[in-house]
Short mmCIF file of C-alpha atoms in Angstrom, two decimals:
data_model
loop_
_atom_site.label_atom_id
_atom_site.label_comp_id
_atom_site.label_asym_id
_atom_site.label_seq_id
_atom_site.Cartn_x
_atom_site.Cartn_y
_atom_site.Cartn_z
CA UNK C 1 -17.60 -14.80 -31.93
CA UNK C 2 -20.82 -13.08 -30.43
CA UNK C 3 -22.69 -16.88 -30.89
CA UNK C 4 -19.78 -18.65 -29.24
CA UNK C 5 -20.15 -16.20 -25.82
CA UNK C 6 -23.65 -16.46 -26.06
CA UNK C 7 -23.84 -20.17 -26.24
CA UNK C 8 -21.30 -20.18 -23.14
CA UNK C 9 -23.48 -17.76 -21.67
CA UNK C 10 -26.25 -19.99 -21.59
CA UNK C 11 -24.21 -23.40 -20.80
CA UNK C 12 -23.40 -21.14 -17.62
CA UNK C 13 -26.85 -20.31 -17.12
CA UNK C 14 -27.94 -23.72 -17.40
CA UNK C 15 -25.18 -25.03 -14.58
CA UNK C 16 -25.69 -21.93 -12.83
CA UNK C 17 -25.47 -23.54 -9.42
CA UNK C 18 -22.21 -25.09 -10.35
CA UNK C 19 -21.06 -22.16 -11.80
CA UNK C 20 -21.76 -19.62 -8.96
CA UNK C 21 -19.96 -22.35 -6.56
CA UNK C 22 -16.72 -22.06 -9.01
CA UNK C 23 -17.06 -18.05 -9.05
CA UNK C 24 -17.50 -18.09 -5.77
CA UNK C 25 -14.23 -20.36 -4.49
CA UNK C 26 -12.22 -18.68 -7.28
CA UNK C 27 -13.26 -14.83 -5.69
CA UNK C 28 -12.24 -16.54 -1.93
CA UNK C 29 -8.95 -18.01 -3.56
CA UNK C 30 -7.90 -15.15 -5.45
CA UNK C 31 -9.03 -12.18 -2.28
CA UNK C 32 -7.07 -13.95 0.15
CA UNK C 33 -3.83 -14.09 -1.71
CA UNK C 34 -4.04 -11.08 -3.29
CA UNK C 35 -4.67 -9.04 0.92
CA UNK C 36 -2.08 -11.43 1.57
CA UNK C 37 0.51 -10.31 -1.27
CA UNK C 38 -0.74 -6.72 -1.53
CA UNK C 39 0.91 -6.68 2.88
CA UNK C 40 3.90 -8.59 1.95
CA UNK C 41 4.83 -5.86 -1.28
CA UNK C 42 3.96 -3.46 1.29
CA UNK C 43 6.21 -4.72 4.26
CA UNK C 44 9.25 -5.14 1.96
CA UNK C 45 8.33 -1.65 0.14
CA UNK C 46 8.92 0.05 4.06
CA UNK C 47 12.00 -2.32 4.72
CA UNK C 48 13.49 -1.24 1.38
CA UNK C 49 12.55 2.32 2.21
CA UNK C 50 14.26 2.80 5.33
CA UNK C 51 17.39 0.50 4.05
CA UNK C 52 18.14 3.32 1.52
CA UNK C 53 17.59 5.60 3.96
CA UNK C 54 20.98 7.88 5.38
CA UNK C 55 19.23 8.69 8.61
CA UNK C 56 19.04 6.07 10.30
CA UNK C 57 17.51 7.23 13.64
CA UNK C 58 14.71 8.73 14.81
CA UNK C 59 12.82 10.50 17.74
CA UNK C 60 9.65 8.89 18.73
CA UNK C 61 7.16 11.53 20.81
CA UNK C 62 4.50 9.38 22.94
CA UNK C 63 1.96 11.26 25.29
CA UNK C 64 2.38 9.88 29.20
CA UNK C 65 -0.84 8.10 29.91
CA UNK C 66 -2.91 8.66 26.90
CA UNK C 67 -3.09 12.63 28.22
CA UNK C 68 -5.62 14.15 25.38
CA UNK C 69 -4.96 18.13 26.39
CA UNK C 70 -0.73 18.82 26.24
CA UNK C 71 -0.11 21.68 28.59
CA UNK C 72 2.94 22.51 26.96
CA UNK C 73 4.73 22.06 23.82
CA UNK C 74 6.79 18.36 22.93
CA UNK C 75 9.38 20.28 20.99
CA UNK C 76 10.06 23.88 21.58
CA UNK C 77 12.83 26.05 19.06
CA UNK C 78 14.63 26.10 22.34
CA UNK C 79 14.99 22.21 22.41
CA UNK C 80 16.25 22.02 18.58
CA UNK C 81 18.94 24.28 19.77
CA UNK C 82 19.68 22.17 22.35
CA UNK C 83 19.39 18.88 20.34
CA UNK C 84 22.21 20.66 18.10
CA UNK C 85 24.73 20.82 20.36
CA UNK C 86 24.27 17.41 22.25
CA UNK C 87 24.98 16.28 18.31
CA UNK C 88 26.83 18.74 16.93
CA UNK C 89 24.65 20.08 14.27
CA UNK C 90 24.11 17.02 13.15
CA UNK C 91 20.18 16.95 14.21
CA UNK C 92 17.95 16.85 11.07
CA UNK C 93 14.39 18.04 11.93
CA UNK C 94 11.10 18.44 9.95
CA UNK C 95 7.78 19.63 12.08
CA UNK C 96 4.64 18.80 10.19
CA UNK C 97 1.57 21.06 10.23
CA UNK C 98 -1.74 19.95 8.52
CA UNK C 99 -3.35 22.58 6.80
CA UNK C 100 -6.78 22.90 6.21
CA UNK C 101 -8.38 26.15 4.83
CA UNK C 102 -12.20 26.54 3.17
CA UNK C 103 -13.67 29.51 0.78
CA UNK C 104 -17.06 29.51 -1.12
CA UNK C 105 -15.87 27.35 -4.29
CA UNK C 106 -13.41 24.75 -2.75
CA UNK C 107 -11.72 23.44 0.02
CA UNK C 108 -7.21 23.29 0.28
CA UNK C 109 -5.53 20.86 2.37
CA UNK C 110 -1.50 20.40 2.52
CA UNK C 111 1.11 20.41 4.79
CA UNK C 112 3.77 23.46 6.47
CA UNK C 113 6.83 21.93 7.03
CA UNK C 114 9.09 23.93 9.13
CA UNK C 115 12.82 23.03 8.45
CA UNK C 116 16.40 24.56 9.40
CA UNK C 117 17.06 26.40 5.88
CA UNK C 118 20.54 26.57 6.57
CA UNK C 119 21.28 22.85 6.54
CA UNK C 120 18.62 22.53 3.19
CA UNK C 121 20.17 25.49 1.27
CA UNK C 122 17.53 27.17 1.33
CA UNK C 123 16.99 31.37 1.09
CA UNK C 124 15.78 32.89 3.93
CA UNK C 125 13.03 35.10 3.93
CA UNK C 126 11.30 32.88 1.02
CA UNK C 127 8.37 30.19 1.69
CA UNK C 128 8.63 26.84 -0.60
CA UNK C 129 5.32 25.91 -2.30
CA UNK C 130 5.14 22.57 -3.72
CA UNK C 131 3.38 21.75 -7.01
CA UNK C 132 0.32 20.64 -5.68
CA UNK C 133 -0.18 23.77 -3.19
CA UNK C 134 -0.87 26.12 -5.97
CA UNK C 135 -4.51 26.41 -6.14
CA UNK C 136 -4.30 27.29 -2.55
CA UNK C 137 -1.61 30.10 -3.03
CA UNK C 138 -3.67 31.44 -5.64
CA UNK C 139 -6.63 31.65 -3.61
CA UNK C 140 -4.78 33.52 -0.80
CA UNK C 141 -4.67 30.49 1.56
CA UNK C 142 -0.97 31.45 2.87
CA UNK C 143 -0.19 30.44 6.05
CA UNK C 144 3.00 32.22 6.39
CA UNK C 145 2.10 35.66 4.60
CA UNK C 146 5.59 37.20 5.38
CA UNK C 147 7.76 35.59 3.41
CA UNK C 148 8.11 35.73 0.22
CA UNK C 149 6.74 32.86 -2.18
CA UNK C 150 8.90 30.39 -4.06
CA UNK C 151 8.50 27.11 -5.82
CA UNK C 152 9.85 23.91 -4.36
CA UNK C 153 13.43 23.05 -5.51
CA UNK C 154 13.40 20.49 -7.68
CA UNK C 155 16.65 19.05 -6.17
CA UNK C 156 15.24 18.60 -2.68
CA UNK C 157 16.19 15.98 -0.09
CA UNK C 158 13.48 13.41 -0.78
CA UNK C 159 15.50 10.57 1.38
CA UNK C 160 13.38 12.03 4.68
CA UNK C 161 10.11 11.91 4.19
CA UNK C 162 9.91 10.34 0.08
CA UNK C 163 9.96 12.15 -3.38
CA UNK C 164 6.10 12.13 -3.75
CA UNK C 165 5.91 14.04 -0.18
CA UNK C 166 6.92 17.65 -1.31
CA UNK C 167 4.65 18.06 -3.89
CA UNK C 168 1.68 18.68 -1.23
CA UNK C 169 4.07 21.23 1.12
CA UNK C 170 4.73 24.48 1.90
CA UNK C 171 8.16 25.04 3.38
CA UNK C 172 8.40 27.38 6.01
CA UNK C 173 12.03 28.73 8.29
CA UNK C 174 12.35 26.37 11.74
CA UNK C 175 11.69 29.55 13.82
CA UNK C 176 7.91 29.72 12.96
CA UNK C 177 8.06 27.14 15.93
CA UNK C 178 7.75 29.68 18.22
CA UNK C 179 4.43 31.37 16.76
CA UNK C 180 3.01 27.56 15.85
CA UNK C 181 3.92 25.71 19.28
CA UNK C 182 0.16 25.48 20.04
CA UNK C 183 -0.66 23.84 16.47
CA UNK C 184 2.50 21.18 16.91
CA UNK C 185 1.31 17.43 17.18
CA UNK C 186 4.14 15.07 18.57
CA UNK C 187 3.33 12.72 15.80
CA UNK C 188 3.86 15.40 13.26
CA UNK C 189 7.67 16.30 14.70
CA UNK C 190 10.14 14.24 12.63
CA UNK C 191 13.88 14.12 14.08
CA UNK C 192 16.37 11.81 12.50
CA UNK C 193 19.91 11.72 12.18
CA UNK C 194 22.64 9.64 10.68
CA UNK C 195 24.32 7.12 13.27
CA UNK C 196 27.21 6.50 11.14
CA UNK C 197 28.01 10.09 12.01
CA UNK C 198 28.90 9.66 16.02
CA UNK C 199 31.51 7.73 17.28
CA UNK C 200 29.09 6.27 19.84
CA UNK C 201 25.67 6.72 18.67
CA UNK C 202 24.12 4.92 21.78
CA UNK C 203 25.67 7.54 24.16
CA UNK C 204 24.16 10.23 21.97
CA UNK C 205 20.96 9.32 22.03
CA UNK C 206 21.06 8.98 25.55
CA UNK C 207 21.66 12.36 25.87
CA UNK C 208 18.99 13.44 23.55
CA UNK C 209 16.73 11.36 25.20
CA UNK C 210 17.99 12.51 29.03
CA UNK C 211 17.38 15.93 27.99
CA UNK C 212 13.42 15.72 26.22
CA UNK C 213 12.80 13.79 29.54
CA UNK C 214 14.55 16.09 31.68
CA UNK C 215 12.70 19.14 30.14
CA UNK C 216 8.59 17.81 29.46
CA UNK C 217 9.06 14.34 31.18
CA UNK C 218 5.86 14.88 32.92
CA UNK C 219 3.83 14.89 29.98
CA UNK C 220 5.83 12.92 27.08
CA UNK C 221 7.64 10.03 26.83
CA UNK C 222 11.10 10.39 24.08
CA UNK C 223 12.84 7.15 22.50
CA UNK C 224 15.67 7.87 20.23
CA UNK C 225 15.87 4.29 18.01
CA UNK C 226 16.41 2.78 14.91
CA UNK C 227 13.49 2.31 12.82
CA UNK C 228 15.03 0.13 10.33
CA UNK C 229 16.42 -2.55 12.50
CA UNK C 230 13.33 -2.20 14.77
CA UNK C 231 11.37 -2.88 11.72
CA UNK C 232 13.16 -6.06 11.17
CA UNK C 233 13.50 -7.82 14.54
CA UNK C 234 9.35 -7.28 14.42
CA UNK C 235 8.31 -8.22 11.01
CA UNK C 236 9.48 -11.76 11.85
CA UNK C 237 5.70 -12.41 13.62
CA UNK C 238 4.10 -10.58 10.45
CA UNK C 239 5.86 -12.43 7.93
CA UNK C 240 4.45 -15.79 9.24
CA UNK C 241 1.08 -14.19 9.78
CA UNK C 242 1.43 -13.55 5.85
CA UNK C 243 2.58 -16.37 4.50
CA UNK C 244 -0.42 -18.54 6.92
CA UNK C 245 -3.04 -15.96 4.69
CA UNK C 246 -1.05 -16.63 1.79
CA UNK C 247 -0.55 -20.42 2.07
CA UNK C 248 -4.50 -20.53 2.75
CA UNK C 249 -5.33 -18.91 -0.31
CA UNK C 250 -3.44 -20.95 -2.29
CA UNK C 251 -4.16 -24.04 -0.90
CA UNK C 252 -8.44 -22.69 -2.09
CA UNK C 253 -7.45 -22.27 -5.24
CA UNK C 254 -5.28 -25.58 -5.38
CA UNK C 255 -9.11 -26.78 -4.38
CA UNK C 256 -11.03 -24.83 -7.18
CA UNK C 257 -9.03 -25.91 -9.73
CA UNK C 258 -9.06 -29.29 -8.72
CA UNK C 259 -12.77 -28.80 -8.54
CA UNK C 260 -12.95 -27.02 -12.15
CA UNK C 261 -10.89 -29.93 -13.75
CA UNK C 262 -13.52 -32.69 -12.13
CA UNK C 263 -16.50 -30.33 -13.13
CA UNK C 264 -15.92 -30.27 -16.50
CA UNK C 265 -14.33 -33.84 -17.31
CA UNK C 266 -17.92 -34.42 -16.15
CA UNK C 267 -19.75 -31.77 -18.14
CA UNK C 268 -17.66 -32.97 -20.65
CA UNK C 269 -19.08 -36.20 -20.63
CA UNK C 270 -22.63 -35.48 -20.89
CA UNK C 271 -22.15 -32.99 -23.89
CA UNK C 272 -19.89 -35.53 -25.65
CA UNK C 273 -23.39 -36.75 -28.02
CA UNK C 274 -23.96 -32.88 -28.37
CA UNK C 275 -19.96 -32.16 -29.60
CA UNK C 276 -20.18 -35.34 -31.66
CA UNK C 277 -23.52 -34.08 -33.73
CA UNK C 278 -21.86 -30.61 -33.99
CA UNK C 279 -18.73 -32.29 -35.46
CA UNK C 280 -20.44 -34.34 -37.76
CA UNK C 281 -22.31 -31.30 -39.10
CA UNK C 282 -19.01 -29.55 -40.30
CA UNK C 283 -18.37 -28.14 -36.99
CA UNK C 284 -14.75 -28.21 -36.72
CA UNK C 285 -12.42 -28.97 -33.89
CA UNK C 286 -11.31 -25.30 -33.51
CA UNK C 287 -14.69 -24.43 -32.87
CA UNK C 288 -15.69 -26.88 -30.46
CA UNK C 289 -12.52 -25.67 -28.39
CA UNK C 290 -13.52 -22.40 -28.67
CA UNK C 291 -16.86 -22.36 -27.05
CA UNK C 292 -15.74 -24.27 -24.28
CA UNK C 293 -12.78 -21.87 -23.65
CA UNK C 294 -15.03 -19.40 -23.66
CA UNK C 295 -17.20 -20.72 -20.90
CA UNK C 296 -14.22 -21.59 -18.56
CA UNK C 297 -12.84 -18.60 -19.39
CA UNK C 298 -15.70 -15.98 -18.88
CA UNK C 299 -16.34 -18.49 -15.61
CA UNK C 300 -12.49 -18.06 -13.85
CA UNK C 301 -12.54 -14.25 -15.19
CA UNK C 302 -15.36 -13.42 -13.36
CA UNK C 303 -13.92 -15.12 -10.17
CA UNK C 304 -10.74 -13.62 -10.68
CA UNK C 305 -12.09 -10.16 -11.13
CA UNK C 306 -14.63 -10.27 -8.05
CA UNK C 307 -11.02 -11.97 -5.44
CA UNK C 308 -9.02 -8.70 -6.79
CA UNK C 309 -11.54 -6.53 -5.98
CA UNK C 310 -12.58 -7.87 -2.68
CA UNK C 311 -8.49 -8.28 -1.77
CA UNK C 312 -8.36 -4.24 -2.79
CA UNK C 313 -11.02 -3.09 -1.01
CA UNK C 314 -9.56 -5.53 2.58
CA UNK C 315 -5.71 -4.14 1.48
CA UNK C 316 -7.52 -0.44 2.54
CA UNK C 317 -10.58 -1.57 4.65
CA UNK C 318 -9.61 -4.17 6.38
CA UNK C 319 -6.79 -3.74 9.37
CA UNK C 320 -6.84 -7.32 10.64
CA UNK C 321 -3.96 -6.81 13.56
CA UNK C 322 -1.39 -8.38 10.92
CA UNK C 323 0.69 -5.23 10.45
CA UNK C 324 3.39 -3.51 12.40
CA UNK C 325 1.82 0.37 12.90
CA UNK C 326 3.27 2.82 10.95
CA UNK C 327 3.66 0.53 7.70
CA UNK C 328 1.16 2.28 5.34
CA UNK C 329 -0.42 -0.61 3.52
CA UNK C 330 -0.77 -0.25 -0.46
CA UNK C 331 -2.54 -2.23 -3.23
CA UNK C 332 0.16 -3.81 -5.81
CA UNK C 333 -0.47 -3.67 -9.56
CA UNK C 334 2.09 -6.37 -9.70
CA UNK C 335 0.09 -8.44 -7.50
CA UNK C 336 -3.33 -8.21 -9.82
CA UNK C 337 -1.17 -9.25 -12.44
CA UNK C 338 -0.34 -12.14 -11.36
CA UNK C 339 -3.99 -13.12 -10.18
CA UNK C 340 -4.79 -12.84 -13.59
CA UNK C 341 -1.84 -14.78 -14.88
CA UNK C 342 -2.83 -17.49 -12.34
CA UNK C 343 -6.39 -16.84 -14.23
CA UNK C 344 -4.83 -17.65 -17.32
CA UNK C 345 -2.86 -20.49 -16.64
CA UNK C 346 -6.03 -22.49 -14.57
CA UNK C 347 -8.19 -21.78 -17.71
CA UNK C 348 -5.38 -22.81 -20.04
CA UNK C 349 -4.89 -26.27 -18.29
CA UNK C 350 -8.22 -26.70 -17.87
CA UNK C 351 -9.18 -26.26 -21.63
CA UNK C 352 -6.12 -28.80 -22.47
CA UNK C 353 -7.29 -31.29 -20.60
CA UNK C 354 -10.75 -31.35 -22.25
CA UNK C 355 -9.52 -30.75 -25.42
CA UNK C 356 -7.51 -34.15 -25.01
CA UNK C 357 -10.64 -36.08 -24.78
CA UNK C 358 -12.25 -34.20 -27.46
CA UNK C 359 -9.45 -34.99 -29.69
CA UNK C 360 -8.88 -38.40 -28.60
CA UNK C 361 -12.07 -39.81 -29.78
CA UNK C 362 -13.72 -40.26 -33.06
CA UNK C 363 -16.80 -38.60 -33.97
CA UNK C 364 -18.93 -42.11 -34.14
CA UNK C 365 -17.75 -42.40 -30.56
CA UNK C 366 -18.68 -39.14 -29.30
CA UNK C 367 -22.06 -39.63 -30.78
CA UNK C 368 -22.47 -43.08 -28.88
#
């Protein structure tokens, strides 16, 4: 086996400029449709997320004419109360605060949530540390030092903000609003609520949204809306947008391996004295096949490996304008399996069709 990779090796040496043109298209082909896949799992991972989603509303916070310095809260206690009875307690709210705390050996970062405990179940008097926050209780980081310290529920409502979310939280009562206005971010305020719940959902929001403007209209702008059907009277323009990247990658590697098939039908031809010697040696079919699988393979592997990595690194690096904001764009495991399975199947058909001639012809003719 080591000879047969080394004699590839050096058949890819000796065709290097061929070869690094193959590699090359291949890594194109393969980057292309794997950014392009890696957005599409993405967008349908965010339309599945808020489908299964109960609440299907939300409040979006926007600062009035890019303002950088907020004289005055977005969201005050006061406002929550208010939000309450304009839906009869039917106003779900979370109010993110980043946490970021630094001691000689190591630095802690996770998030206080402050939540209505009474509509979670939760005790009063207790904070709710998450899994991943421990390190920082146990090296005094506590931002709420009053209350008494409790591990996360296991049971907890995961449908707002997604299961892996709580792990990196501290939970925290809703009144800590008052003492934390000046640490509040609109982005960071999460309200949501369940339209199926009002009889007219349309006039409720209004209200909500009457009242936010009413109280800090000269500094914020509210809109109460739906996030999933938002999301899918916009994705529309996207979805073309992917399926033009996605289209264009195939159609490059539709090219290579047209390209890869031509090559070595060629190459094929001017080894066929050199295969014909080897056979008449003792060499056997078998082995013939195997070096030059070996050479296409280690060839499209190489290509395949370099387009996953570069489609990786533009799925995180690259923000090309394609995606709706908000949609947090992942890398698909799925999707590099399939690259490689595409891999597989071009060196496959590839090493069939060569093997055809090879098989086809005696070994007097190969000689000739």
């Amino acid at each position: 086996m080591e000879y047969v990779v080394r004699k590839a090796i050096r058949m890819l040496y000796w065709n290097r400029w061929i070869s690094l043109l193959m590699v090359g298209e291949m890594a194109l082909g393969m980057s292309v449709f794997v950014y392009s896949a890696n957005l599409s799992a993405s967008l349908k991972a965010e339309e599945m997320r808020l489908g299964g989603q109960g609440m299907d509303m939300a409040l979006e916070i926007s600062v009035k004419n890019n303002r950088e310095v907020q004289e005055e809260p977005s969201l005050t206690l006061r406002d929550y109360g208010e939000l309450q009875e304009i839906t009869g307690g039917k106003t779900f709210l979370l109010v993110d605060i980043p946490q970021f705390f630094m001691d000689a050996e190591a630095s802690y970062e996770f998030s206080l949530v402050l939540a209505d405990y009474e509509i979670l179940g939760l005790k009063e008097g207790c904070s709710y540390w998450g899994a991943e926050t421990e390190e920082a209780l146990a090296a005094g980081m506590n931002p709420v030092p009053g209350l008494q310290v409790c591990r996360m529920p296991k049971q907890f409502p995961k449908e707002y903000l997604g299961k892996s979310y709580w792990g990196n939280c501290v939970v925290a009562p809703i009144a800590y609003m008052e003492e934390m206005e000046g640490e509040i971010v609109p982005g960071f305020i999460h309200a949501v609520w369940d339209s199926a719940e009002f009889p007219d959902a349309s006039r409720v929001s209004g209200q909500v949204e009457e009242y936010l403007q009413k109280e800090h209209g000269s500094q914020y702008v509210y809109r109460v809306y739906l996030p999933e059907a938002e999301l899918r009277n916009n994705s529309e323009k996207v979805k073309v947008s992917i399926r033009v990247l996605s289209h264009a990658g195939i159609l490059i590697l539709a090219v290579f391996f047209v390209g890869i098939l031509s090559i070595f039908q060629l190459l094929f031809e001017r080894r066929k004295s050199g295969y014909g010697v080897c056979l008449a040696c003792g060499a056997s079919h078998k082995q013939i096949l195997a070096e030059i699988f070996t050479e296409i393979a280690l060839m499209n592997l190489a290509g395949t490996a370099l387009g996953v990595a570069a489609g990786w690194i533009a799925t995180y690096g690259l923000d090309a304008g394609i995606m709706i904001g908000g949609i947090k764009v992942r890398g698909s495991f799925a999707v590099a399996g399939i690259a490689f399975a595409v891999c597989a199947a071009v060196t496959a058909a590839v090493v069939f069709a060569v093997y055809v001639k090879l098989a086809g012809r005696k070994i007097v003719e190969q000689i000739q």
